[in-house]
CSV table of C-alpha atoms and ligand atoms in Angstrom, one decimal:
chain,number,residue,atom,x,y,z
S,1,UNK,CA,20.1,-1.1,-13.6
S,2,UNK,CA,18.8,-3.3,-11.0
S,3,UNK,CA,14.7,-4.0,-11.4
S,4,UNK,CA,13.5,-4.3,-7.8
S,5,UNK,CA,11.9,-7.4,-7.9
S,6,UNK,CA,8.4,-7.1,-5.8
S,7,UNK,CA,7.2,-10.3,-6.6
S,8,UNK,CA,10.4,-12.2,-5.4
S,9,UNK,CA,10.7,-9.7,-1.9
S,10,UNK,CA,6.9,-9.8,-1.2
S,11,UNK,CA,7.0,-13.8,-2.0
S,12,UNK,CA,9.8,-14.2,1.2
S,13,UNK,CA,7.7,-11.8,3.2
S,14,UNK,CA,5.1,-14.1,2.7
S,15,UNK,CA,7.4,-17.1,3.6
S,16,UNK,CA,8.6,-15.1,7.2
S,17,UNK,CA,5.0,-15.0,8.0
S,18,UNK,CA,4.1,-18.3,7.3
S,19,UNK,CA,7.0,-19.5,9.3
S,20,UNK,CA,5.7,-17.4,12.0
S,21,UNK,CA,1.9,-18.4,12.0
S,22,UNK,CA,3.5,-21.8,12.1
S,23,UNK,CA,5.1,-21.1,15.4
S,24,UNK,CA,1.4,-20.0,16.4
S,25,UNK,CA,-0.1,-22.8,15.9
S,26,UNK,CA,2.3,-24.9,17.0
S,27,UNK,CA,2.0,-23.0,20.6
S,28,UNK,CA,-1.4,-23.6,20.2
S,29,UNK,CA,-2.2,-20.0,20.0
S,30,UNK,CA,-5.0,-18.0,17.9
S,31,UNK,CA,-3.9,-17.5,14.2
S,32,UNK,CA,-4.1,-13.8,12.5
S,33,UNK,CA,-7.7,-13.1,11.0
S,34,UNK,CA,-8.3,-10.8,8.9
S,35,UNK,CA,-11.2,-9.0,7.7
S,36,UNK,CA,-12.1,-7.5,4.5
S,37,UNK,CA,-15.5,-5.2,3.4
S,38,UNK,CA,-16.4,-4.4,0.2
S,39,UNK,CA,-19.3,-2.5,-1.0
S,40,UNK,CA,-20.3,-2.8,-4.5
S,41,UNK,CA,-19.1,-4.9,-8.0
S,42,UNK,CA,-16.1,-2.6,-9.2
S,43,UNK,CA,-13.7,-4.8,-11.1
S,44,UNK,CA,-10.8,-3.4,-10.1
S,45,UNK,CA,-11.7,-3.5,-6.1
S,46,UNK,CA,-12.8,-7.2,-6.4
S,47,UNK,CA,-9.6,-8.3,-8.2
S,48,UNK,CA,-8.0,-7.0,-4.8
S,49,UNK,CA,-9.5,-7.8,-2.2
S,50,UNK,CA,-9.5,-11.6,-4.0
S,51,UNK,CA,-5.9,-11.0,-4.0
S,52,UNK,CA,-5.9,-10.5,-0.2
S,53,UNK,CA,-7.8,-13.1,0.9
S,54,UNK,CA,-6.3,-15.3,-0.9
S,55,UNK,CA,-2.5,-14.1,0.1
S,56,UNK,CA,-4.5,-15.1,4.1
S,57,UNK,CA,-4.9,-18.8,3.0
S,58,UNK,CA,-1.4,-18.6,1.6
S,59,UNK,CA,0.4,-17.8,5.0
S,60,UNK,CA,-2.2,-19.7,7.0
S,61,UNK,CA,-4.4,-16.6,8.2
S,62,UNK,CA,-8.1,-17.1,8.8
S,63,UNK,CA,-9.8,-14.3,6.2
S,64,UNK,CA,-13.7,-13.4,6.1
S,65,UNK,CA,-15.0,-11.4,3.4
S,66,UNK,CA,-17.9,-9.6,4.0
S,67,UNK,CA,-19.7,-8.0,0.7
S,68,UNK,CA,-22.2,-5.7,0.1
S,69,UNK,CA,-24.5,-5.0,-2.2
S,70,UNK,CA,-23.6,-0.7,-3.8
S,71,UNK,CA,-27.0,0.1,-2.6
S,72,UNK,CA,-25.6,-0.4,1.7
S,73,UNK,CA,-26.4,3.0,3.2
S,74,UNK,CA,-24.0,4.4,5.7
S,75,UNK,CA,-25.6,3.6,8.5
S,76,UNK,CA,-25.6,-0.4,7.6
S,77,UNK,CA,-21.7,0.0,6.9
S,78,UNK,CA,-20.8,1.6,9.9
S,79,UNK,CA,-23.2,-1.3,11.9
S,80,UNK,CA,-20.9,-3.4,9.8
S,81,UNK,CA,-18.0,-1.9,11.4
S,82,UNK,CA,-19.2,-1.5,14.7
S,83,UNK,CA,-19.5,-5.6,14.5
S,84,UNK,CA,-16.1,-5.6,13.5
S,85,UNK,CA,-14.7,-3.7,16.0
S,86,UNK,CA,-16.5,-5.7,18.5
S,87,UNK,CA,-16.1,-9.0,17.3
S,88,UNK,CA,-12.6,-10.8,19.4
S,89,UNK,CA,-12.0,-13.2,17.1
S,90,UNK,CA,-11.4,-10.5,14.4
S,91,UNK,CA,-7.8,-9.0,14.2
S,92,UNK,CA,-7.5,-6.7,12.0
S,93,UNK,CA,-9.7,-5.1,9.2
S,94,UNK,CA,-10.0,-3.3,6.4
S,95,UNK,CA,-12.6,-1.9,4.3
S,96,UNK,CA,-11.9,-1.8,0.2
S,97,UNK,CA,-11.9,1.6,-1.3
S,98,UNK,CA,-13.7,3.8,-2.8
S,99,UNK,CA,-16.7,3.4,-1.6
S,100,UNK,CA,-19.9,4.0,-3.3
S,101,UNK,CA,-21.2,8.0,-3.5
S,102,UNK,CA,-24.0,7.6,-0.6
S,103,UNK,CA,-20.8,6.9,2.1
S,104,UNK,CA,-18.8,9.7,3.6
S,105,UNK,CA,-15.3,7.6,3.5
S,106,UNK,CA,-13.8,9.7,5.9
S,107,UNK,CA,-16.8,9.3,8.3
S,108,UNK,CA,-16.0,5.2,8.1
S,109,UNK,CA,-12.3,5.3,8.3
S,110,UNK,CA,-13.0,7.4,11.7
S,111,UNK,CA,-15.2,4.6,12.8
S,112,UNK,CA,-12.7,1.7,12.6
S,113,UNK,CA,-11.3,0.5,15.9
S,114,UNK,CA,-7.6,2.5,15.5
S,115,UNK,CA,-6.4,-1.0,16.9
S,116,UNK,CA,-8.0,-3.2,14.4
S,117,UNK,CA,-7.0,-0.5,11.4
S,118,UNK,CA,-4.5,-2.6,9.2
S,119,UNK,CA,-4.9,-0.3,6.6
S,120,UNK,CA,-3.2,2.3,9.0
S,121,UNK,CA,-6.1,4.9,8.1
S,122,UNK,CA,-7.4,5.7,10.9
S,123,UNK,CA,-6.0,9.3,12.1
S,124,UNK,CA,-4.6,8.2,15.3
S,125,UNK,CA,-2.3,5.7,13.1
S,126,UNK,CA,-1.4,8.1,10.8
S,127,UNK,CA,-0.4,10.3,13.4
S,128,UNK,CA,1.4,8.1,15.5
S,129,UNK,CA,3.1,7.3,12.2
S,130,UNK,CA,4.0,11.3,11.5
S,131,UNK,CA,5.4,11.3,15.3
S,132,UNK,CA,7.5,8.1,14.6
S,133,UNK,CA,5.5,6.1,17.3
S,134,UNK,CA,5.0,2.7,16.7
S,135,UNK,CA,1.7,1.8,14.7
S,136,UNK,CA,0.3,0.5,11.0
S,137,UNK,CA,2.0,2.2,8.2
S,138,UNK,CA,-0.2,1.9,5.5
S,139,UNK,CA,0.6,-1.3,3.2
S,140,UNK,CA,1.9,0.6,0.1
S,141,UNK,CA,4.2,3.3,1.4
S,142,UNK,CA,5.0,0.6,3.8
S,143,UNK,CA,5.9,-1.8,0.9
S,144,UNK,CA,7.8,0.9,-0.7
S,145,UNK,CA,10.1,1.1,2.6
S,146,UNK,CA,10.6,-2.6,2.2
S,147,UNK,CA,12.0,-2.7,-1.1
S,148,UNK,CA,14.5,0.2,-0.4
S,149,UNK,CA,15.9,-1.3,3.1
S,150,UNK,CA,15.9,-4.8,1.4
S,151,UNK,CA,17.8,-3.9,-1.9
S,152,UNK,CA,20.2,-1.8,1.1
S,153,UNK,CA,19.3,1.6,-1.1
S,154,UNK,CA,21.2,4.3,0.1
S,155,UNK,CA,18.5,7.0,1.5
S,156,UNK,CA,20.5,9.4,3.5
S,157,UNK,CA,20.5,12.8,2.3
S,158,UNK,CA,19.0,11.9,-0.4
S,159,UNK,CA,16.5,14.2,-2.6
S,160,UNK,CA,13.2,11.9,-3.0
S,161,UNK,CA,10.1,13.7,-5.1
S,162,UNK,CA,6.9,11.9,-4.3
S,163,UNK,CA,4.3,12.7,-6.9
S,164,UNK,CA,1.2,12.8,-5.7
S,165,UNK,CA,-0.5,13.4,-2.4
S,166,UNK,CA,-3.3,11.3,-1.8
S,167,UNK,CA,-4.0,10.0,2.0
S,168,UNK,CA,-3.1,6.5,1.1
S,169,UNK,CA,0.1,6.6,-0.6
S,170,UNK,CA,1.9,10.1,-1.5
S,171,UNK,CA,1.1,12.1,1.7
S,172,UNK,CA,2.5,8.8,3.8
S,173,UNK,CA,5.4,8.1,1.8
S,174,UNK,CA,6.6,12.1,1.7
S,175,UNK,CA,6.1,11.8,5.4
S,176,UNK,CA,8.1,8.3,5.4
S,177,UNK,CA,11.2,9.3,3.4
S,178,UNK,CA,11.8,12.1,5.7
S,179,UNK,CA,11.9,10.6,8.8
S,180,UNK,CA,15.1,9.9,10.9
S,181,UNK,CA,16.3,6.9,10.5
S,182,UNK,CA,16.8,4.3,7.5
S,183,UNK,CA,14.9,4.0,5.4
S,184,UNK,CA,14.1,8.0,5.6
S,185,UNK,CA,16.3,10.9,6.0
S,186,UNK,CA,15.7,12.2,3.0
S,187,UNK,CA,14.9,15.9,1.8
S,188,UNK,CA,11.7,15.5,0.3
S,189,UNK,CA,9.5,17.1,-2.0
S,190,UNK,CA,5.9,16.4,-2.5
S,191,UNK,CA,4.8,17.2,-6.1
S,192,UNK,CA,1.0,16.9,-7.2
S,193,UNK,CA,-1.6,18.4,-9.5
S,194,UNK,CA,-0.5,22.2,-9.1
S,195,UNK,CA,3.4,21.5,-8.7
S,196,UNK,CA,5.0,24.1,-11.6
S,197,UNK,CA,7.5,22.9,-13.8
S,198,UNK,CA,7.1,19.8,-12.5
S,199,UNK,CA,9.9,18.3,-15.1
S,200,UNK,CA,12.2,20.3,-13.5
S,201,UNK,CA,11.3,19.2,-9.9
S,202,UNK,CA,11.6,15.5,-10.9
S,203,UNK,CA,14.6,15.6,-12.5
S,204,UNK,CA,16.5,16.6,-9.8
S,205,UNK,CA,15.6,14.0,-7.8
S,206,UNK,CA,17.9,10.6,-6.7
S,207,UNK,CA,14.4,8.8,-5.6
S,208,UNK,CA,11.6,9.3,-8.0
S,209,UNK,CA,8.4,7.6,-5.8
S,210,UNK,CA,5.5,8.3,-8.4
S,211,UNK,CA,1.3,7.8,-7.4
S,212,UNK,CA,-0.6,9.8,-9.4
S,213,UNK,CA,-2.5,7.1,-11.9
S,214,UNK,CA,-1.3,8.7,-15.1
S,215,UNK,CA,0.2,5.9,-17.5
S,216,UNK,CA,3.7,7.3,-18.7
S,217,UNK,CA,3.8,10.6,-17.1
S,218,UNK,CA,7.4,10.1,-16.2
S,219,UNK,CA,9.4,10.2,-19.1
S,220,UNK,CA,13.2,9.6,-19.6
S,221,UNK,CA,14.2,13.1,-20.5
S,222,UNK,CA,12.6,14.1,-16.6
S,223,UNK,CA,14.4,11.2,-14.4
S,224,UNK,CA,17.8,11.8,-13.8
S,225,UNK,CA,20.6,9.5,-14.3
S,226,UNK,CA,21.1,6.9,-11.8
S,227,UNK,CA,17.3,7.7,-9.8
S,228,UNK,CA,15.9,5.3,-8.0
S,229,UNK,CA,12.8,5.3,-9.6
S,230,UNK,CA,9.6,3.3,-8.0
S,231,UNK,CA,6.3,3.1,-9.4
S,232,UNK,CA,3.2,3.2,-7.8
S,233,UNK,CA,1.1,4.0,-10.3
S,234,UNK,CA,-1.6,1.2,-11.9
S,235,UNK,CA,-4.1,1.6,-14.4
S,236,UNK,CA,-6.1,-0.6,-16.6
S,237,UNK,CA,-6.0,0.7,-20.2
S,238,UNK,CA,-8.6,-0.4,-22.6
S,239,UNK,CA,-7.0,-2.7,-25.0
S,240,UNK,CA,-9.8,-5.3,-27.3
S,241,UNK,CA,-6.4,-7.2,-28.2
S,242,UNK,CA,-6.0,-8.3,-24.6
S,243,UNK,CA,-7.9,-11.4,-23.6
S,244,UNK,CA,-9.3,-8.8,-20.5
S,245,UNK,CA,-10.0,-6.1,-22.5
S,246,UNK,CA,-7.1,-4.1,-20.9
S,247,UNK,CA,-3.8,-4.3,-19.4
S,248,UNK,CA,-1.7,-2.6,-16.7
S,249,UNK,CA,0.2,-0.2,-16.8
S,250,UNK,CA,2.2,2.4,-14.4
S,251,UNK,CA,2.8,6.0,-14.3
S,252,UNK,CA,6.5,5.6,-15.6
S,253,UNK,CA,7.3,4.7,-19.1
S,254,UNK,CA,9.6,1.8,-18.0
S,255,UNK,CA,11.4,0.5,-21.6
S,256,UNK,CA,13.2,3.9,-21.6
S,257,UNK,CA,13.4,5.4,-17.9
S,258,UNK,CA,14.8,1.9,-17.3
S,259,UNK,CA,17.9,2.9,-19.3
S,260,UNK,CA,18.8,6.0,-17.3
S,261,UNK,CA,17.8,4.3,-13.2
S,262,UNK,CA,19.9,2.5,-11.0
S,263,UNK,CA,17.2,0.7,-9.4
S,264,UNK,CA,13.3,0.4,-11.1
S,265,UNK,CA,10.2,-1.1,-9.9
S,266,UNK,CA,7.9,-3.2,-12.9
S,267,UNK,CA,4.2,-2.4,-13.2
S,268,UNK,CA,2.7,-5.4,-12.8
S,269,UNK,CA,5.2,-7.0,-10.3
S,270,UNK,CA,6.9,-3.9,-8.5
S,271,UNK,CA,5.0,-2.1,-5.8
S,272,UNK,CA,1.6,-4.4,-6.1
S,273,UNK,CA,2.5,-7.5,-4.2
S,274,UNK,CA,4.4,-5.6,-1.9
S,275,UNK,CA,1.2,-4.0,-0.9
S,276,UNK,CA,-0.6,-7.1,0.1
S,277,UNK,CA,2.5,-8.4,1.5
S,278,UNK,CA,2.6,-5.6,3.9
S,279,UNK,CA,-0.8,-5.8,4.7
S,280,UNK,CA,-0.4,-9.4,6.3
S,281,UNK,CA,2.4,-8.1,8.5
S,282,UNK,CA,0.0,-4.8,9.9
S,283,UNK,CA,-2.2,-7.9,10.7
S,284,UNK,CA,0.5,-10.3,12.0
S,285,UNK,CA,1.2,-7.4,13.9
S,286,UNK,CA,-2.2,-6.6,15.1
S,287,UNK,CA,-2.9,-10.5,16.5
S,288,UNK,CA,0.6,-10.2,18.4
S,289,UNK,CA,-0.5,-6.8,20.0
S,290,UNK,CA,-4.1,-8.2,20.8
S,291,UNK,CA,-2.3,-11.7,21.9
S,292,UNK,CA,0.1,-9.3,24.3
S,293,UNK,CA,-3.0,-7.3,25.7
S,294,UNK,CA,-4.8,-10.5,26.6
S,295,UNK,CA,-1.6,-12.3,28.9
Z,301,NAP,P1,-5.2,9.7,-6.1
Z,301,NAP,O1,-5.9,9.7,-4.8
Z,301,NAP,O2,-6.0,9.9,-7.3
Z,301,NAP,O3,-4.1,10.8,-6.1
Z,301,NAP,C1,-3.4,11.2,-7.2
Z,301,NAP,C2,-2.4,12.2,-6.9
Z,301,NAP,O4,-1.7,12.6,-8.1
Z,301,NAP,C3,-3.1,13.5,-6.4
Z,301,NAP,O5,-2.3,14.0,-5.3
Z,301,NAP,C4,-3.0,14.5,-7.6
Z,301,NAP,O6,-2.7,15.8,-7.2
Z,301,NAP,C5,-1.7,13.9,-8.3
Z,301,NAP,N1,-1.8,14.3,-9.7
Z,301,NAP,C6,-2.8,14.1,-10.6
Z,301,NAP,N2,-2.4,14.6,-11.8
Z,301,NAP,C7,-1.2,15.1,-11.7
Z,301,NAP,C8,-0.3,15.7,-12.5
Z,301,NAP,N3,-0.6,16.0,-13.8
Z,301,NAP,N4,0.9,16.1,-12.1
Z,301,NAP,C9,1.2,15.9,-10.8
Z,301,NAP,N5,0.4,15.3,-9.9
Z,301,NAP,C10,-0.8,14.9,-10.3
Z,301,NAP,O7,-4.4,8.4,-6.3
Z,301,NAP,P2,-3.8,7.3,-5.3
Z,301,NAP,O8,-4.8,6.6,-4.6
Z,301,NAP,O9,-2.6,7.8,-4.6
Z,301,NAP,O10,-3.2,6.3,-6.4
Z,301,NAP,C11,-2.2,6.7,-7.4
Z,301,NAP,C12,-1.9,5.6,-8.3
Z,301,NAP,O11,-1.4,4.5,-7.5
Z,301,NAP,C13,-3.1,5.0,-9.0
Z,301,NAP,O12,-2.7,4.5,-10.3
Z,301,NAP,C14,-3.5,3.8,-8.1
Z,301,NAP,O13,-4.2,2.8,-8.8
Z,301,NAP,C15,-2.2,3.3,-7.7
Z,301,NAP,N6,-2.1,2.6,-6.4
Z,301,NAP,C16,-1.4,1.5,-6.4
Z,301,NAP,C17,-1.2,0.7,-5.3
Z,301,NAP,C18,-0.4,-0.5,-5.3
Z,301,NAP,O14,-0.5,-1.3,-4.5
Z,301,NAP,N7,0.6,-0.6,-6.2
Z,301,NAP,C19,-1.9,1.1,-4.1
Z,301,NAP,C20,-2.6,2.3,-4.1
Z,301,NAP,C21,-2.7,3.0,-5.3
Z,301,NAP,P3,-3.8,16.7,-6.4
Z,301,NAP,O15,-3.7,16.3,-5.0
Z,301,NAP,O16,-3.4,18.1,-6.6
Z,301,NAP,O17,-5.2,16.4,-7.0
């Protein structure tokens, strides 16, 4: 069993970029900036978009956080937006989800500039990325492709379950694996909430890809032997022996699936910081698009 390291990969991402924002401002050119909104004090939402903005100031990106209080009303977030969109300084964006009750987050993620939509959100994206166009693959199925093609995983004909079908990371990723082309050709199978025998399904899978938020719902007995097994799955379980009153955990039950895969991602230290990684290069990419448009 080989653990696929996400700490290690996204730390060399992080290097690559560097190295190229170096070369930026070297040539005197305008360095990546990225953006990030958050509305509200959720714990969980702060500790990442800290994460991001500090990964910025790691690779030598320009970051702005804007926050709001979890009273802004959707018409100040979208004028929020609208600033964004308009604003040339301003790269790429994104805004932390979820969003408070009073805020239709579909309505927002249609208001983002497709161009300035790192997150890769934005319908237009997501269907340029369905049609195999060029675009911004969201960060976490993004991540995911990352860590196969880097470890050289074998994906060709491959049967890959994705569990879980949520905009963000299942419905991209089952849409990913199946694409022509490496990493993807796979025959894939999306699993979720009303999937029957769902044991079954998994089991016969060579790539397990798992996003549903339920600590340990992949056991040994389901995963067969020799999956590639990655985790998206994070959740903070309430623990008063923990100096943070929780700890993280993933949707696999690692000790013992670990046993059976031939490749595993860790929760934390898998799929996480290749996330944020991958979010650095949508906005890497985004300043070398707008830098294009503008000679
Ligand atoms: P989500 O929007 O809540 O979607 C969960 C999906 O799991 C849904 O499609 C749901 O099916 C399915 N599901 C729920 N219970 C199930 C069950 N018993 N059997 C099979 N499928 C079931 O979640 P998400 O945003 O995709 O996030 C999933 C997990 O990944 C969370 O733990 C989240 O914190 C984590 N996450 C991690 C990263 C990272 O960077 N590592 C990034 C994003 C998310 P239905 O569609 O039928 O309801």
């Amino acid at each position: 069993m080989e653990i696929l390291d996400g700490k290690r990969v996204s730390n060399d991402i992080k290097d690559e970029i560097a190295e190229a924002v170096k070369k930026m401002k070297d040539n005197g050119e305008k360095v990546p900036h990225l953006a990030a909104v958050i509305v509200g004090n959720d714990g969980a939402s702060l500790t990442y978009v800290g994460s991001k903005v500090r990964a910025c100031k790691r690779v030598g990106f320009e970051s702005t956080l804007i926050q709001l209080p979890n009273t802004t009303s959707e018409v100040e977030l979208l004028k929020t937006i609208a600033e964004l969109n308009e604003n040339p300084d301003i790269d790429g964006f994104i805004v932390q989800l979820p969003l408070p009750d009073q805020i239709d987050t579909q309505k927002v993620i249609m208001a983002i500039d497709p161009n300035k939509d790192v997150d890769g959100f934005h319908p237009t994206n997501f269907g340029k990325m369905a049609l195999d166009m060029s675009t911004f693959i969201p960060a976490t199925p993004f991540g995911n492709l990352e860590l196969l093609e880097r470890y050289n995983i074998e994906t060709q004909g491959k049967r890959t379950v994705v569990v879980g079908r949520s905009h963000s990371v299942g419905r991209p990723m089952s849409i990913l694996m199946g694409r022509k082309g490496f990493p993807g050709n796979c025959t894939v199978t999306q699993a979720h909430s009303r999937t029957k025998n769902i044991e079954d399904v998994i089991a016969e899978a060579d790539i397990v890809i798992s996003a549903l938020g339920i600590p340990q719902f992949i056991k040994a007995d389901m995963v067969k032997e020799g999956a590639v097994v990655i985790d998206v799955g994070i959740t903070r379980v309430p623990d008063e022996t923990k100096e943070k009153g929780y700890y993280i955990t993933g949707d696999v039950d690692y000790e013992n699936v670990s046993k059976k895969a031939s490749y595993i991602t860790p929760v934390p230290g898998g799929v996480g910081p290749m996330t944020i990684a991958m979010l650095l290069k949508n906005t890497l990419l985004a300043r070398e698009r707008h830098g294009a448009e503008l000679t």
